[in-house]
Amino acid sequence: MGERIRGSAGVKLRKRRLARTGGLCERCGKAGRVRLATRVDHIKPLALGGEDVDENTRNLCEPCHLDVTAEQFGHASPIEGRGVDRSGRPTSPDHPWNRGVIGGAA
Ligand SMILES: [Zn+2]
């Protein structure tokens, strides 16, 4: 993963692209939120053959960037309840701890 254009030219390009939305996240804007964009995201990822042109970019904040990246690369929480809660217990209903397997009630 990475930008094709690097160095100072890349920085300039990024600034110019961010300026298109006044430095705000486009995705949040559509949802009625105002958040600063920190990323110039490729709508079609370069890794998937997308072009590094303005038309293929949008400005996103970090949370939105994580969201769309997960969608693009198919990592968008396919497992329901993935992860652990604050006490470190798995939240997935499929986890043995939550099915009562451990403890003998399965
Ligand atoms: Zn956003």
PDB file of C-alpha atoms and ligand atoms in Angstrom:
ATOM      1  CA  MET A   1       0.000   0.000   0.000  1.00  0.00           C
ATOM      2  CA  GLY A   2       1.308   3.436  -0.725  1.00  0.00           C
ATOM      3  CA  GLU A   3       1.253   6.533  -2.774  1.00  0.00           C
ATOM      4  CA  ARG A   4       2.758   6.460  -6.210  1.00  0.00           C
ATOM      5  CA  ILE A   5       3.822  10.074  -5.974  1.00  0.00           C
ATOM      6  CA  ARG A   6       6.314  10.768  -3.231  1.00  0.00           C
ATOM      7  CA  GLY A   7       8.369  13.612  -1.813  1.00  0.00           C
ATOM      8  CA  SER A   8       7.504  17.290  -1.942  1.00  0.00           C
ATOM      9  CA  ALA A   9       5.441  16.904  -5.110  1.00  0.00           C
ATOM     10  CA  GLY A  10       3.330  14.367  -3.271  1.00  0.00           C
ATOM     11  CA  VAL A  11       2.865  16.664  -0.299  1.00  0.00           C
ATOM     12  CA  LYS A  12       1.737  19.489  -2.579  1.00  0.00           C
ATOM     13  CA  LEU A  13      -0.650  17.209  -4.398  1.00  0.00           C
ATOM     14  CA  ARG A  14      -2.119  15.998  -1.127  1.00  0.00           C
ATOM     15  CA  LYS A  15      -2.608  19.556   0.112  1.00  0.00           C
ATOM     16  CA  ARG A  16      -4.301  20.537  -3.124  1.00  0.00           C
ATOM     17  CA  ARG A  17      -6.633  17.575  -2.939  1.00  0.00           C
ATOM     18  CA  LEU A  18      -7.487  18.231   0.709  1.00  0.00           C
ATOM     19  CA  ALA A  19      -8.242  21.850  -0.161  1.00  0.00           C
ATOM     20  CA  ARG A  20     -11.033  20.717  -2.488  1.00  0.00           C
ATOM     21  CA  THR A  21     -13.295  20.049   0.492  1.00  0.00           C
ATOM     22  CA  GLY A  22     -11.853  22.797   2.671  1.00  0.00           C
ATOM     23  CA  GLY A  23      -9.841  20.167   4.488  1.00  0.00           C
ATOM     24  CA  LEU A  24     -12.980  18.411   5.704  1.00  0.00           C
ATOM     25  CA  CYS A  25     -13.937  14.757   5.551  1.00  0.00           C
ATOM     26  CA  GLU A  26     -16.277  14.112   2.619  1.00  0.00           C
ATOM     27  CA  ARG A  27     -17.878  11.038   4.124  1.00  0.00           C
ATOM     28  CA  CYS A  28     -18.663  12.833   7.380  1.00  0.00           C
ATOM     29  CA  GLY A  29     -19.958  15.772   5.374  1.00  0.00           C
ATOM     30  CA  LYS A  30     -22.521  13.510   3.704  1.00  0.00           C
ATOM     31  CA  ALA A  31     -23.598  12.298   7.128  1.00  0.00           C
ATOM     32  CA  GLY A  32     -23.948  15.844   8.392  1.00  0.00           C
ATOM     33  CA  ARG A  33     -20.813  15.758  10.506  1.00  0.00           C
ATOM     34  CA  VAL A  34     -17.925  18.168  10.339  1.00  0.00           C
ATOM     35  CA  ARG A  35     -14.579  16.536  10.813  1.00  0.00           C
ATOM     36  CA  LEU A  36     -11.125  17.388   9.554  1.00  0.00           C
ATOM     37  CA  ALA A  37      -9.824  15.122   6.853  1.00  0.00           C
ATOM     38  CA  THR A  38      -6.438  13.625   7.537  1.00  0.00           C
ATOM     39  CA  ARG A  39      -6.326  11.291   4.573  1.00  0.00           C
ATOM     40  CA  VAL A  40      -6.566  11.537   0.839  1.00  0.00           C
ATOM     41  CA  ASP A  41      -8.132   8.202   0.078  1.00  0.00           C
ATOM     42  CA  HIS A  42      -8.164   6.477  -3.269  1.00  0.00           C
ATOM     43  CA  ILE A  43     -11.755   5.537  -4.074  1.00  0.00           C
ATOM     44  CA  LYS A  44     -10.453   2.585  -6.036  1.00  0.00           C
ATOM     45  CA  PRO A  45      -7.288   1.569  -4.176  1.00  0.00           C
ATOM     46  CA  LEU A  46      -4.031   1.705  -6.096  1.00  0.00           C
ATOM     47  CA  ALA A  47      -3.442  -1.830  -4.900  1.00  0.00           C
ATOM     48  CA  LEU A  48      -6.579  -2.848  -6.799  1.00  0.00           C
ATOM     49  CA  GLY A  49      -5.625  -1.061  -9.994  1.00  0.00           C
ATOM     50  CA  GLY A  50      -7.004   2.382  -9.153  1.00  0.00           C
ATOM     51  CA  GLU A  51      -5.412   5.427 -10.727  1.00  0.00           C
ATOM     52  CA  ASP A  52      -3.615   8.151  -8.803  1.00  0.00           C
ATOM     53  CA  VAL A  53      -5.729  10.961 -10.229  1.00  0.00           C
ATOM     54  CA  ASP A  54      -7.880  13.573  -8.489  1.00  0.00           C
ATOM     55  CA  GLU A  55     -11.070  11.924  -9.724  1.00  0.00           C
ATOM     56  CA  ASN A  56     -10.118   8.756  -7.893  1.00  0.00           C
ATOM     57  CA  THR A  57      -9.524  10.448  -4.554  1.00  0.00           C
ATOM     58  CA  ARG A  58     -11.628  11.734  -1.703  1.00  0.00           C
ATOM     59  CA  ASN A  59     -10.791  13.352   1.601  1.00  0.00           C
ATOM     60  CA  LEU A  60     -11.439  11.340   4.713  1.00  0.00           C
ATOM     61  CA  CYS A  61     -10.879  11.541   8.433  1.00  0.00           C
ATOM     62  CA  GLU A  62      -9.056   8.683  10.101  1.00  0.00           C
ATOM     63  CA  PRO A  63     -12.169   6.753  11.297  1.00  0.00           C
ATOM     64  CA  CYS A  64     -13.767   6.992   7.851  1.00  0.00           C
ATOM     65  CA  HIS A  65     -10.540   5.968   6.220  1.00  0.00           C
ATOM     66  CA  LEU A  66     -10.390   2.864   8.381  1.00  0.00           C
ATOM     67  CA  ASP A  67     -14.017   2.098   7.546  1.00  0.00           C
ATOM     68  CA  VAL A  68     -13.705   2.358   3.798  1.00  0.00           C
ATOM     69  CA  THR A  69     -10.376   0.555   3.735  1.00  0.00           C
ATOM     70  CA  ALA A  70     -11.962  -2.327   5.588  1.00  0.00           C
ATOM     71  CA  GLU A  71     -14.822  -2.345   3.076  1.00  0.00           C
ATOM     72  CA  GLN A  72     -12.509  -2.190   0.090  1.00  0.00           C
ATOM     73  CA  PHE A  73     -10.301  -4.988   1.247  1.00  0.00           C
ATOM     74  CA  GLY A  74     -13.049  -7.119   2.708  1.00  0.00           C
ATOM     75  CA  HIS A  75     -12.009  -6.909   6.323  1.00  0.00           C
ATOM     76  CA  ALA A  76     -15.211  -5.269   7.458  1.00  0.00           C
ATOM     77  CA  SER A  77     -15.959  -7.236  10.590  1.00  0.00           C
ATOM     78  CA  PRO A  78     -17.234 -10.430   8.940  1.00  0.00           C
ATOM     79  CA  ILE A  79     -17.367 -12.074  12.335  1.00  0.00           C
ATOM     80  CA  GLU A  80     -20.230 -10.835  14.420  1.00  0.00           C
ATOM     81  CA  GLY A  81     -19.170  -9.477  17.741  1.00  0.00           C
ATOM     82  CA  ARG A  82     -15.516  -9.791  16.933  1.00  0.00           C
ATOM     83  CA  GLY A  83     -13.158  -8.681  19.643  1.00  0.00           C
ATOM     84  CA  VAL A  84     -13.168  -8.560  23.365  1.00  0.00           C
ATOM     85  CA  ASP A  85     -14.969  -6.434  25.882  1.00  0.00           C
ATOM     86  CA  ARG A  86     -13.312  -4.301  28.523  1.00  0.00           C
ATOM     87  CA  SER A  87     -12.685  -7.197  30.854  1.00  0.00           C
ATOM     88  CA  GLY A  88     -10.937  -9.098  28.066  1.00  0.00           C
ATOM     89  CA  ARG A  89     -13.780 -11.551  27.554  1.00  0.00           C
ATOM     90  CA  PRO A  90     -14.485 -12.371  23.891  1.00  0.00           C
ATOM     91  CA  THR A  91     -17.693 -10.746  22.710  1.00  0.00           C
ATOM     92  CA  SER A  92     -18.367 -13.231  19.920  1.00  0.00           C
ATOM     93  CA  PRO A  93     -21.386 -15.436  20.660  1.00  0.00           C
ATOM     94  CA  ASP A  94     -19.519 -18.182  18.831  1.00  0.00           C
ATOM     95  CA  HIS A  95     -16.628 -18.145  21.222  1.00  0.00           C
ATOM     96  CA  PRO A  96     -16.556 -21.236  23.462  1.00  0.00           C
ATOM     97  CA  TRP A  97     -16.534 -19.015  26.533  1.00  0.00           C
ATOM     98  CA  ASN A  98     -19.890 -17.607  25.502  1.00  0.00           C
ATOM     99  CA  ARG A  99     -21.414 -20.884  24.376  1.00  0.00           C
ATOM    100  CA  GLY A 100     -20.919 -22.398  27.753  1.00  0.00           C
ATOM    101  CA  VAL A 101     -18.506 -24.973  26.395  1.00  0.00           C
ATOM    102  CA  ILE A 102     -15.979 -24.042  28.988  1.00  0.00           C
ATOM    103  CA  GLY A 103     -17.670 -24.875  32.228  1.00  0.00           C
ATOM    104  CA  GLY A 104     -19.388 -27.928  30.816  1.00  0.00           C
ATOM    105  CA  ALA A 105     -22.843 -26.595  29.948  1.00  0.00           C
ATOM    106  CA  ALA A 106     -22.525 -26.964  26.170  1.00  0.00           C
TER     107      ALA A 106
HETATM  108 ZN    ZN B   1     -15.088  11.072   8.278  1.00  0.00          ZN
END
